[in-house]
PDB file of C-alpha atoms and ligand atoms in Angstrom:
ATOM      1  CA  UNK A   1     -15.169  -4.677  23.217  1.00  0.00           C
ATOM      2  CA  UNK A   2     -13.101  -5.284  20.161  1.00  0.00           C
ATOM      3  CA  UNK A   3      -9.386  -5.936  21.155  1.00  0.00           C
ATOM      4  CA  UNK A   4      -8.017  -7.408  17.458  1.00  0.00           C
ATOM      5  CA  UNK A   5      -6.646  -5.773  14.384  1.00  0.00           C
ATOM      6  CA  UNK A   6      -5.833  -6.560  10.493  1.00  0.00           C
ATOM      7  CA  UNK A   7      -2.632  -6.069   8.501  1.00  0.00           C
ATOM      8  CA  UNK A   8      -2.175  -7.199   5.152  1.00  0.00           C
ATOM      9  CA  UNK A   9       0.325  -4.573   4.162  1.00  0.00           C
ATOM     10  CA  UNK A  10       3.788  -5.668   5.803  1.00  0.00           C
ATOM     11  CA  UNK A  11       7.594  -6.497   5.005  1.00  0.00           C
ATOM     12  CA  UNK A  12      10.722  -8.321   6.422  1.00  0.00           C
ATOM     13  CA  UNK A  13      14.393  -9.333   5.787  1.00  0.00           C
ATOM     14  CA  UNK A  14      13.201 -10.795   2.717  1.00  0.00           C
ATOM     15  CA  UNK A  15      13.095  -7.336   0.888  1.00  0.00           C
ATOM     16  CA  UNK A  16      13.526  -3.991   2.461  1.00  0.00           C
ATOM     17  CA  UNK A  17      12.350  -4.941   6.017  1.00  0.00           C
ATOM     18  CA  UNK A  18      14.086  -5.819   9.125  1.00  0.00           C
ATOM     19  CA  UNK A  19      13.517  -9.049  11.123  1.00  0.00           C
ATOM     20  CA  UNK A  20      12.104 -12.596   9.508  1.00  0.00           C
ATOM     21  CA  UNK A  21       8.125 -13.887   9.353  1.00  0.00           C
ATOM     22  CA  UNK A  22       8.374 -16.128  12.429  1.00  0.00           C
ATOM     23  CA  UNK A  23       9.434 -12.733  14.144  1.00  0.00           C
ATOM     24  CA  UNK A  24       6.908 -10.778  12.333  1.00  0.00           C
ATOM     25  CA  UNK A  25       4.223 -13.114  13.131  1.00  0.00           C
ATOM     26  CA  UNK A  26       4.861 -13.075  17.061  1.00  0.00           C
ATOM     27  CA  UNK A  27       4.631  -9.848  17.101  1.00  0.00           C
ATOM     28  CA  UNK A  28       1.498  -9.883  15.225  1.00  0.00           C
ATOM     29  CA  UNK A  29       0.199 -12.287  18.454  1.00  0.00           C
ATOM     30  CA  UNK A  30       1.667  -9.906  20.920  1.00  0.00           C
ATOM     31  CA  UNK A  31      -0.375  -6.747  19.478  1.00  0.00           C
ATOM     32  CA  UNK A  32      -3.687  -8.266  19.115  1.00  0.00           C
ATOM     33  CA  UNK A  33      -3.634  -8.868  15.422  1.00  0.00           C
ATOM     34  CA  UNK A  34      -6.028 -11.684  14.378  1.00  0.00           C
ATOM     35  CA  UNK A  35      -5.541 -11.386  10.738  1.00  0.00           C
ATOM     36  CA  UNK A  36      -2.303 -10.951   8.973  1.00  0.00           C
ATOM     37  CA  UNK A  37      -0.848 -10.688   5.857  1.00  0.00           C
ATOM     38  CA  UNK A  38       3.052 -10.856   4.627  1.00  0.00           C
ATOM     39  CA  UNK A  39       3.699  -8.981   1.504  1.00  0.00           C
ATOM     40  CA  UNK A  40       7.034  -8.487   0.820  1.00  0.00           C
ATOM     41  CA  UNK A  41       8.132  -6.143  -2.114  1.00  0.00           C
ATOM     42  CA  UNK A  42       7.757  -8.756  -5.277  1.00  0.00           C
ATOM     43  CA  UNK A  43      11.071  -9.315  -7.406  1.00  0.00           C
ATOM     44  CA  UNK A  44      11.376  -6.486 -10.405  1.00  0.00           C
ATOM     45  CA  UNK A  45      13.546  -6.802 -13.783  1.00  0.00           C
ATOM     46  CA  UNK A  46      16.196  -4.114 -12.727  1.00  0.00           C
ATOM     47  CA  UNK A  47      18.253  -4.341  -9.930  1.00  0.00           C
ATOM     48  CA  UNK A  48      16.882  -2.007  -7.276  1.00  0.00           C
ATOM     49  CA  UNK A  49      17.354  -1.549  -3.268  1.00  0.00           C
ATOM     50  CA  UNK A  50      14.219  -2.918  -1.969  1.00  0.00           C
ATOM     51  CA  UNK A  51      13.045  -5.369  -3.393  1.00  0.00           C
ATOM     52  CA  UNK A  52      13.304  -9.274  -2.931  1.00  0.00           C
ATOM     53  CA  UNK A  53      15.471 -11.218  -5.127  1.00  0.00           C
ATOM     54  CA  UNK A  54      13.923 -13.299  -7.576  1.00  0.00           C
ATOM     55  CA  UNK A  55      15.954 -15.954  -6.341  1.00  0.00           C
ATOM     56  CA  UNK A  56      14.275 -15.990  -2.649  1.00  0.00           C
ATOM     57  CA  UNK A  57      10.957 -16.049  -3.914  1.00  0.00           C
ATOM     58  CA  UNK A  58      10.304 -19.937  -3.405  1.00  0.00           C
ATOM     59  CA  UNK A  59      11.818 -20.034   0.303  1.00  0.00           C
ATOM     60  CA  UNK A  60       9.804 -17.217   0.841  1.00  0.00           C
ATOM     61  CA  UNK A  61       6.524 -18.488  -0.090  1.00  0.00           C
ATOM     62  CA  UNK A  62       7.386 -22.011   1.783  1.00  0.00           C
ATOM     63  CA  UNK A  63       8.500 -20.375   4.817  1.00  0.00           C
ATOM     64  CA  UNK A  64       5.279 -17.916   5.022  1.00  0.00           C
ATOM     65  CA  UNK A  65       3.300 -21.133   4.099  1.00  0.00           C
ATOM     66  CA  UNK A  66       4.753 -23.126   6.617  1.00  0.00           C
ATOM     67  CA  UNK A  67       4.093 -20.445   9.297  1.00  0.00           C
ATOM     68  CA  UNK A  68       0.466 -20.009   8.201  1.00  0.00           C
ATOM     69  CA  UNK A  69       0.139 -23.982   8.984  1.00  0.00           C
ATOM     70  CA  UNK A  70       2.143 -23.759  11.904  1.00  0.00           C
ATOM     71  CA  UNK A  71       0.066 -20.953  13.588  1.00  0.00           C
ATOM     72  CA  UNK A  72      -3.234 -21.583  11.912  1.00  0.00           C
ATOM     73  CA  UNK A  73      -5.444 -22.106  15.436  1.00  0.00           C
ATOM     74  CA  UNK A  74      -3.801 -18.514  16.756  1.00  0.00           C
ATOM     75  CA  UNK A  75      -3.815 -15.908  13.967  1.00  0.00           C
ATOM     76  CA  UNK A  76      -4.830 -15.966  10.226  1.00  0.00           C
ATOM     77  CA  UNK A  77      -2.108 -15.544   8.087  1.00  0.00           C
ATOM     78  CA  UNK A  78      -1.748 -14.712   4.335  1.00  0.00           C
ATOM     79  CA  UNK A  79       0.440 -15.437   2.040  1.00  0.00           C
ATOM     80  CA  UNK A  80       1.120 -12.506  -0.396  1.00  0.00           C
ATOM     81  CA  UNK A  81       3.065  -9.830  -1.841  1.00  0.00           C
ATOM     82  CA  UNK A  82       3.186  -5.477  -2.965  1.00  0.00           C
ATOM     83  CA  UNK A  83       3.888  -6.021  -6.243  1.00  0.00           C
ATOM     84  CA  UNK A  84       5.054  -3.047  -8.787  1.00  0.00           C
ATOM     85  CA  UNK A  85       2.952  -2.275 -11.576  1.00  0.00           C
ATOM     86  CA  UNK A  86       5.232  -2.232 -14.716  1.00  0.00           C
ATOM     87  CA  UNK A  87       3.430  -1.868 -17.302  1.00  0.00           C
ATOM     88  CA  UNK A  88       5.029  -4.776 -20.111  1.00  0.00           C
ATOM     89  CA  UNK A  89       6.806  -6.322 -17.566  1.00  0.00           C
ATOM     90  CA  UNK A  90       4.662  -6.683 -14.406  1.00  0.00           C
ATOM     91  CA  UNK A  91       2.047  -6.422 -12.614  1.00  0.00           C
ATOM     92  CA  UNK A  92      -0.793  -8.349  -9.761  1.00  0.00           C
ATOM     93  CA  UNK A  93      -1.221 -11.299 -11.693  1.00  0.00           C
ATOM     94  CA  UNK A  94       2.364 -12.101 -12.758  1.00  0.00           C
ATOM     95  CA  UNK A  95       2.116 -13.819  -8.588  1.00  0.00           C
ATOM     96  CA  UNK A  96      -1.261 -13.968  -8.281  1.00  0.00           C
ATOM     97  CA  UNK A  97      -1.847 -17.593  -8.797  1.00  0.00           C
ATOM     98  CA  UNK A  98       0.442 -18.747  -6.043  1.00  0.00           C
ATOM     99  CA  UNK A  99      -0.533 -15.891  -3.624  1.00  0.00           C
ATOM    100  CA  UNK A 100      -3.675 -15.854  -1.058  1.00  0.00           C
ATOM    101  CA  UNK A 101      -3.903 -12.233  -1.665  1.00  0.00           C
ATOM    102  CA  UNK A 102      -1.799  -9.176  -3.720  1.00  0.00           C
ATOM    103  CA  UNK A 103      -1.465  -5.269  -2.817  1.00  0.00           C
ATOM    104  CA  UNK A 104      -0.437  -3.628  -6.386  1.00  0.00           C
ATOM    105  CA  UNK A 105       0.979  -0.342  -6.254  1.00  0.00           C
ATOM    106  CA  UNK A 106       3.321   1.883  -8.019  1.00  0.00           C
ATOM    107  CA  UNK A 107       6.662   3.152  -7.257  1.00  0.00           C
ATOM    108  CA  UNK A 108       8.143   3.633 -10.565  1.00  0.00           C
ATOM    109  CA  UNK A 109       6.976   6.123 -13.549  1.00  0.00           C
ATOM    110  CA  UNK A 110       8.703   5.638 -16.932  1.00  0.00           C
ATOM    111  CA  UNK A 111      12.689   5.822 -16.854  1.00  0.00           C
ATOM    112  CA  UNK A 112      15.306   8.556 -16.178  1.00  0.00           C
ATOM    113  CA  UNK A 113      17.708  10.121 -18.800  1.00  0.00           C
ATOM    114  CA  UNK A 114      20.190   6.967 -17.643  1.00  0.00           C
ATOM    115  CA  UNK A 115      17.371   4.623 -18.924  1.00  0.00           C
ATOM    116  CA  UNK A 116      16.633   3.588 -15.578  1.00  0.00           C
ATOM    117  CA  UNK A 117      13.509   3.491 -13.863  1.00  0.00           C
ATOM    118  CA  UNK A 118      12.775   6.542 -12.293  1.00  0.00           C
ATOM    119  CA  UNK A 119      11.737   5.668  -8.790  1.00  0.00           C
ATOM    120  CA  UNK A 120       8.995   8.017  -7.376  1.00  0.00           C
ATOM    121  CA  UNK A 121       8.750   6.444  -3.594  1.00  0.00           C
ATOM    122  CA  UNK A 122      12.661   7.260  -3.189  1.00  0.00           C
ATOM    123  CA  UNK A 123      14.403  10.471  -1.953  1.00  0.00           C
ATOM    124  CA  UNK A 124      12.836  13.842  -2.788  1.00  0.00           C
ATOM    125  CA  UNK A 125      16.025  14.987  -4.366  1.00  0.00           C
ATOM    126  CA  UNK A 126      15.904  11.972  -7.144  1.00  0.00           C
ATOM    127  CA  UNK A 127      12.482  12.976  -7.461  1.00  0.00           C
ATOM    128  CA  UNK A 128      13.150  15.879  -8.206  1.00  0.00           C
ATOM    129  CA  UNK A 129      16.640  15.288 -10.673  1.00  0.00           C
ATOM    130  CA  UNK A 130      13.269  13.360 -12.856  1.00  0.00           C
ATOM    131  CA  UNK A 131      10.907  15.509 -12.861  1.00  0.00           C
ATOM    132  CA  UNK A 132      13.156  18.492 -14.137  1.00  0.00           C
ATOM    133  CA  UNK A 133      15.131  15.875 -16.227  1.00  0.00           C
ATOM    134  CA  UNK A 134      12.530  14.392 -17.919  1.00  0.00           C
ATOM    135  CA  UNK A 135       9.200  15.868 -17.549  1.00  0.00           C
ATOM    136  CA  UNK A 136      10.490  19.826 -17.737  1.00  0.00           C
ATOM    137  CA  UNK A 137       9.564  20.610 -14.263  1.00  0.00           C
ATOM    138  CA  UNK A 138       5.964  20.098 -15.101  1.00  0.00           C
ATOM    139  CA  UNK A 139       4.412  18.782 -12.306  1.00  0.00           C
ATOM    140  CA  UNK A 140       0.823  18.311 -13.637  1.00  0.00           C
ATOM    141  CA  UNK A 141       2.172  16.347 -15.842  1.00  0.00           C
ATOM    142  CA  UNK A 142       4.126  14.034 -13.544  1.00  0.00           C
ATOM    143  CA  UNK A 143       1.004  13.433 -11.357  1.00  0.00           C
ATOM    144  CA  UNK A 144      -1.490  12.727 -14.504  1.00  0.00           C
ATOM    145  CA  UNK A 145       1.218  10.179 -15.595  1.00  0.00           C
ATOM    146  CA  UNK A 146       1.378   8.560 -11.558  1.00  0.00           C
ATOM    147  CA  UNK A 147      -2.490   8.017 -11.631  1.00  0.00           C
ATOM    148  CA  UNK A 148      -2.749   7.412 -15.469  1.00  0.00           C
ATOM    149  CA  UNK A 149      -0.326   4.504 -14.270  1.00  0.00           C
ATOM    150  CA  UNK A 150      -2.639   3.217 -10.984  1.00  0.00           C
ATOM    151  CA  UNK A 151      -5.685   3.667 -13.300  1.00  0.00           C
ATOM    152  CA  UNK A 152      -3.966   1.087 -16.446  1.00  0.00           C
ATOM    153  CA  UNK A 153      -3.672  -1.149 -13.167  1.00  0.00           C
ATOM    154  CA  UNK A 154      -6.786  -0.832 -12.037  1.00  0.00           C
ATOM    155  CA  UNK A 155      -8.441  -1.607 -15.532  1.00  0.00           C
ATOM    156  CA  UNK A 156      -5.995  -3.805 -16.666  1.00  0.00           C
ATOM    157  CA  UNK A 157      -4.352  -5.933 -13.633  1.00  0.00           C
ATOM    158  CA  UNK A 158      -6.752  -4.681 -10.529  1.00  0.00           C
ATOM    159  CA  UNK A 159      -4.688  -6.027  -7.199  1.00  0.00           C
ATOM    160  CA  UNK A 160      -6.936  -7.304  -4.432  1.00  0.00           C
ATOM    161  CA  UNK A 161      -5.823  -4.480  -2.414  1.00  0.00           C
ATOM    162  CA  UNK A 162      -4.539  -0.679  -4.065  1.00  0.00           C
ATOM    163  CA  UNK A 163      -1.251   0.324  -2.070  1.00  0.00           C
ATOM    164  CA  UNK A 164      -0.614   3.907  -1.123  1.00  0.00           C
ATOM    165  CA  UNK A 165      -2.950   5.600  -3.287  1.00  0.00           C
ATOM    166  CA  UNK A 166      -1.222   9.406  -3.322  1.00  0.00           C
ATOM    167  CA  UNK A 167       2.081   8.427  -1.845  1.00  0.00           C
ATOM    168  CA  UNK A 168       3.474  10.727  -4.612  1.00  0.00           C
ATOM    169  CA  UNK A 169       2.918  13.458  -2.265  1.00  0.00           C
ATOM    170  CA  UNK A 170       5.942  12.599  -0.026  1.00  0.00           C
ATOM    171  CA  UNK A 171       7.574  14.945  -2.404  1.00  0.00           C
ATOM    172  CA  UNK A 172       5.064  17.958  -1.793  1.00  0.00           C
ATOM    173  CA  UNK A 173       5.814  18.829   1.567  1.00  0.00           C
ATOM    174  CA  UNK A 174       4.187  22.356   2.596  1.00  0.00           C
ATOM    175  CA  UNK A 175       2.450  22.147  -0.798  1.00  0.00           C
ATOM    176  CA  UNK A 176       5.950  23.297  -2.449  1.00  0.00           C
ATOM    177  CA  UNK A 177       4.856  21.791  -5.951  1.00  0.00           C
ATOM    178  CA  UNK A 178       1.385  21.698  -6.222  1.00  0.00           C
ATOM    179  CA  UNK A 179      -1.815  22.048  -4.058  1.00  0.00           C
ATOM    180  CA  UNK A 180      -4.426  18.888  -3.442  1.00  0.00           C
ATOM    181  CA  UNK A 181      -7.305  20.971  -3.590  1.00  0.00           C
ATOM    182  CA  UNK A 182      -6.930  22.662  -7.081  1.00  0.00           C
ATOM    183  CA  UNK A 183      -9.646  21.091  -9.771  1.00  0.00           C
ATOM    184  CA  UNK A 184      -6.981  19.671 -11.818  1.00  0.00           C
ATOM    185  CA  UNK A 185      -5.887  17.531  -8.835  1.00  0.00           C
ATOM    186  CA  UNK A 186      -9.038  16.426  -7.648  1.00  0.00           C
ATOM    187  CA  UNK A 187      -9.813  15.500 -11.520  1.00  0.00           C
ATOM    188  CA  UNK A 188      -6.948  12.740 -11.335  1.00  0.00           C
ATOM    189  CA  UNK A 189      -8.301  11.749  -8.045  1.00  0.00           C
ATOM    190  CA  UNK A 190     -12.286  11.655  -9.031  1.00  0.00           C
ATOM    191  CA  UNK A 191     -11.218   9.907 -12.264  1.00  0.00           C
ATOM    192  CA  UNK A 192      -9.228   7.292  -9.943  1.00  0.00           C
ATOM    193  CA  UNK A 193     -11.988   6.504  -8.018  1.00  0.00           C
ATOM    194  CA  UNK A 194     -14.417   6.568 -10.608  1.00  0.00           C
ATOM    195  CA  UNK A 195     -12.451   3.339 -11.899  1.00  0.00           C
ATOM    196  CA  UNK A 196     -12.080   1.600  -8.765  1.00  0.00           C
ATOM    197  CA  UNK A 197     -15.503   1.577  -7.878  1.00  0.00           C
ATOM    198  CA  UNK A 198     -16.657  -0.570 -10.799  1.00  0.00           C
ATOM    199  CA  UNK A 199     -13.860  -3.135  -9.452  1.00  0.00           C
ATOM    200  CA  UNK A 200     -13.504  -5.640  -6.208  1.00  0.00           C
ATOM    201  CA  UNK A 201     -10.504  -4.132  -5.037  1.00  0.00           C
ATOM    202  CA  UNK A 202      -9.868  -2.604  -1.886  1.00  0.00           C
ATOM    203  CA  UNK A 203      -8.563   0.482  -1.154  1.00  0.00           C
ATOM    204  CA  UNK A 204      -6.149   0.642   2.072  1.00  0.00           C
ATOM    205  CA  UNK A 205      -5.721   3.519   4.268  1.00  0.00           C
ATOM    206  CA  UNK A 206      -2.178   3.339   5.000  1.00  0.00           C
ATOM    207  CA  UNK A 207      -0.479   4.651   8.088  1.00  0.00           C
ATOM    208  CA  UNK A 208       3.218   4.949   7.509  1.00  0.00           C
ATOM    209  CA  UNK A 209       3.271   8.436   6.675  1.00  0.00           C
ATOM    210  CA  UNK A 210       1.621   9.087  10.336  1.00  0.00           C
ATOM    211  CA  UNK A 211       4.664   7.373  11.933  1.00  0.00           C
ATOM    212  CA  UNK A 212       7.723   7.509   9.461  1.00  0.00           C
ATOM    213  CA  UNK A 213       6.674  10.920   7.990  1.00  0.00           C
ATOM    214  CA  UNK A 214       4.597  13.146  10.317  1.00  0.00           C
ATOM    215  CA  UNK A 215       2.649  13.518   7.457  1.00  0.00           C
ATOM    216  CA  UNK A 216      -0.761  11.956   6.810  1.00  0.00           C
ATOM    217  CA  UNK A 217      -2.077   8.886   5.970  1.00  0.00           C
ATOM    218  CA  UNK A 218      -2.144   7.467   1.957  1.00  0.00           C
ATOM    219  CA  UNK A 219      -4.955   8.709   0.830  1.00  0.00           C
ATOM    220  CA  UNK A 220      -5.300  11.285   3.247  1.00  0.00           C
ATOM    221  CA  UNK A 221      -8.641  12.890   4.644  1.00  0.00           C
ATOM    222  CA  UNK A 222      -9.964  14.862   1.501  1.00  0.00           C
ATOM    223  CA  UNK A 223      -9.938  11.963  -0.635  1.00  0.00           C
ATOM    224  CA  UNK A 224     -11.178   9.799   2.164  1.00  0.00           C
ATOM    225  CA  UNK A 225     -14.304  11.819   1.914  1.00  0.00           C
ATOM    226  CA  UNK A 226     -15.013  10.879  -1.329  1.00  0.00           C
ATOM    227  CA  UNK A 227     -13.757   7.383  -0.945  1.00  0.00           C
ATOM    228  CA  UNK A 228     -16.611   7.220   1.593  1.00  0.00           C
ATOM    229  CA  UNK A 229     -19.314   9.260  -0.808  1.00  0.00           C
ATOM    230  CA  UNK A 230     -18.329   6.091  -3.664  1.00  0.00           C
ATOM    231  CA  UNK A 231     -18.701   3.469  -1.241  1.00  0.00           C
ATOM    232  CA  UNK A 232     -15.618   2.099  -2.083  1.00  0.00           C
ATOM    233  CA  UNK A 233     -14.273  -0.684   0.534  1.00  0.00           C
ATOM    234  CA  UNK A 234     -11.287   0.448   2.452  1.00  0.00           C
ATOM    235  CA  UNK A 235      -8.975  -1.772   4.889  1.00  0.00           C
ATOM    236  CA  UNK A 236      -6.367  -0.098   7.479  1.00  0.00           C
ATOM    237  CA  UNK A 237      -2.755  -1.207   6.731  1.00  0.00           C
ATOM    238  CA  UNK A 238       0.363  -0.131   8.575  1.00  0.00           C
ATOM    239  CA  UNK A 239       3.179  -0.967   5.867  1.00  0.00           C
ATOM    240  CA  UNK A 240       5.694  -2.056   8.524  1.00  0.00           C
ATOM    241  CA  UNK A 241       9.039  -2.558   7.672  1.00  0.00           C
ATOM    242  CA  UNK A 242       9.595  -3.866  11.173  1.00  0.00           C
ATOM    243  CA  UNK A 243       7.865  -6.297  13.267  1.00  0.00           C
ATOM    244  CA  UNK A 244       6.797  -2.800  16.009  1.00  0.00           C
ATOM    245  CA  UNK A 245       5.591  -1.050  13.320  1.00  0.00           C
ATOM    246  CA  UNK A 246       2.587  -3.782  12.378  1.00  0.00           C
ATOM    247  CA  UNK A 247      -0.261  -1.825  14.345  1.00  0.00           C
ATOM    248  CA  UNK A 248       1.340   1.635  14.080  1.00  0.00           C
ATOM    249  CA  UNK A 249      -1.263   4.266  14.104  1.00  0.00           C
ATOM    250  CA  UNK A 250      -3.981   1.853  13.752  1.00  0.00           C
ATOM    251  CA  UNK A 251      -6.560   2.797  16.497  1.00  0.00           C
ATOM    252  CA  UNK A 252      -5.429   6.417  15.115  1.00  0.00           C
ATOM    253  CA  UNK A 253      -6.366   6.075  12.147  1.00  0.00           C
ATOM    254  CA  UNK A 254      -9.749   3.932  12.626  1.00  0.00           C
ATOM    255  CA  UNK A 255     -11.282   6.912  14.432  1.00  0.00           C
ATOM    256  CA  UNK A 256     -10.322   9.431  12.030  1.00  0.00           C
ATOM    257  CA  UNK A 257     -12.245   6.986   9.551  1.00  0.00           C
ATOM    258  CA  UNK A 258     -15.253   6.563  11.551  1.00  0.00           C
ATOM    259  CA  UNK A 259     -15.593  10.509  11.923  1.00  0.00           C
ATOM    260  CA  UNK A 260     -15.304  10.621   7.970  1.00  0.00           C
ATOM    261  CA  UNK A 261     -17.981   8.174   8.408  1.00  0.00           C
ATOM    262  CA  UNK A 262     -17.172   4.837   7.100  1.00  0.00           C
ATOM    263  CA  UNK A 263     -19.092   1.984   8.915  1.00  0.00           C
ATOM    264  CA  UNK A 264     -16.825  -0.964   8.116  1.00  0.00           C
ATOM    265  CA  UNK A 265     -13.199  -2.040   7.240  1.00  0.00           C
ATOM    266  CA  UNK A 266     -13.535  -5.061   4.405  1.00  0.00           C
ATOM    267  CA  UNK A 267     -10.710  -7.587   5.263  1.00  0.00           C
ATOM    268  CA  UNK A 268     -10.075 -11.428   4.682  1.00  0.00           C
ATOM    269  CA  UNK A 269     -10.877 -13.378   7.686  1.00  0.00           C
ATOM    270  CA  UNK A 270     -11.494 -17.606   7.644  1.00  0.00           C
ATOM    271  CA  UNK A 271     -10.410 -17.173   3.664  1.00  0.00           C
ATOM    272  CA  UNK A 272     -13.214 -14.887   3.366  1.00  0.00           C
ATOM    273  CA  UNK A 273     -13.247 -11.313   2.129  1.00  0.00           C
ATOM    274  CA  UNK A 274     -15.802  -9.549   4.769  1.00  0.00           C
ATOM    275  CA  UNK A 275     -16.874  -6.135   5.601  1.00  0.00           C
ATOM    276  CA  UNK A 276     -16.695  -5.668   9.658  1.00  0.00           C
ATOM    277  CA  UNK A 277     -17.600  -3.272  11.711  1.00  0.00           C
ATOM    278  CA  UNK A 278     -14.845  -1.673  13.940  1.00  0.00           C
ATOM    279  CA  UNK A 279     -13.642   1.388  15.958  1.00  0.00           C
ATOM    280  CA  UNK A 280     -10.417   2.544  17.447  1.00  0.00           C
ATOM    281  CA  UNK A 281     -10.133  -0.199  19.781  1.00  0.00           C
ATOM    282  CA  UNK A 282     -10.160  -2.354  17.009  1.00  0.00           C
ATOM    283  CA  UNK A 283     -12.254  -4.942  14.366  1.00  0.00           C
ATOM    284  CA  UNK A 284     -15.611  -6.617  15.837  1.00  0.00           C
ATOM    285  CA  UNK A 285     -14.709  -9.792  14.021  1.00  0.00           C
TER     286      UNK A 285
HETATM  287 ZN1   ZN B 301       4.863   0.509  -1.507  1.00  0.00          ZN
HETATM  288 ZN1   ZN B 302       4.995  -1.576   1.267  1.00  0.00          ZN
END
């Protein structure tokens, strides 16, 4: 019987989080988590809400480096962080030299008509104020540019680990903007994948829109499916923001991925990156 999970997707008071690592990783002990990774937001150029200071970044990576020494015979712990891909400014590797691992995902497109980066993991209404702003109202256009964006990451700064791949539909509740399933939709996603098969990276399933949004995880089911048909590795993450969230929707979420039919979850366990089996109890590792 497996009773341990893996989450390499998680944040504290050091960005927009609640609660510090010490307190993250004893609740990481108390849920059955064997592996765990921190990964704060990484500091940007602009000033923004959620994201650490670039001032904090050294106490943050000795504190989460003194933890993972401290606690090294009870739980694995990693030492990383979600950084924003921005294009000419930053991306994966601007940390990933002094970082066990890095999830790489994008929450900005382009700027606003104030010159500002226009935030696309924000309120819908700001979402909205840009795409009507600056992209017309065209929609198709605003998604091509979100996964022409993951895509120039993936080929140009691949993460070890893709964040969120279609959190852009936050903003499509009740398919009010566009609908998943129409061929010019599934081209963006197809071409996506395409890419990040020929790469190492992994692809997590990530369950905060289960248990912040009601919604569905990111990716959800339909591109699962051809996720699976690719082959490409995927990992469960929970994105906590708080130290109860860290195995939120979880065990959920592993059996919906074992009825789409994946065998394995690839995570980094003893400094390696493996591919173990698991079910909705939890990883055989
Ligand atoms: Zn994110
Ligand atoms: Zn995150």
């Amino acid at each position: 019987m497996p009773d341990s999970w893996t989450n390499y997707h998680s944040h504290s008071h050091y960005c927009d989080g609640v609660e510090s690592p010490r307190e993250q990783v004893e609740a990481a002990l108390r849920q059955s988590v064997r592996a765990f990774g921190f990964s704060s937001h990484g500091p940007v150029h602009f000033p923004n809400a959620w994201s650490m200071q670039a001032d904090r970044l050294e106490e943050y990576l000795s504190e989460t480096r003194a933890l993972q020494a401290e606690f090294a015979d009870q739980i694995d712990l990693y030492v990383g962080l979600e950084v924003d891909f921005l294009p000419g400014f930053s991306g994966p590797s601007t940390y990933a030299s002094r970082l066990d691992f890095t999830v790489g995902s994008v929450h900005y497109l382009g700027l606003n008509e104030q010159g500002e980066p226009w935030e696309i993991d924000g309120s819908t209404e700001k979402f909205m104020k840009g795409l009507v702003e600056v992209h017309g109202g065209d929609i198709r256009k605003v998604i091509h540019l979100y996964y022409e964006h993951i895509r120039q990451m993936i080929e140009t700064d691949a993460p070890d680990i893709l964040g969120h791949l279609d959190k852009i539909k936050i903003h499509n509740l009740r398919n009010s903007l566009y609908d998943e399933n129409e061929p010019w939709y599934q081209a963006e996603i197809d071409e996506t994948l395409t890419l990040l098969a020929q790469t190492d990276c992994v692809l997590e399933v990530n369950t905060r829109g289960l248990y912040k949004k009601n919604l569905a995880t990111y990716p959800g089911l339909s591109v699962l499916q051809r996720v699976q048909e690719r082959k490409i590795p995927v990992m469960i993450n929970s994105d906590s923001h708080a130290p109860s969230e860290i195995t939120a929707k979880l065990s959920r979420t592993a059996l919906l991925l074992k009825q789409a039919g994946f065998k394995t979850l690839r995570v980094l366990v003893a400094g390696t990156w493996q591919d173990v089996p698991f079910d909705e109890e939890g990883l055989y590792l």
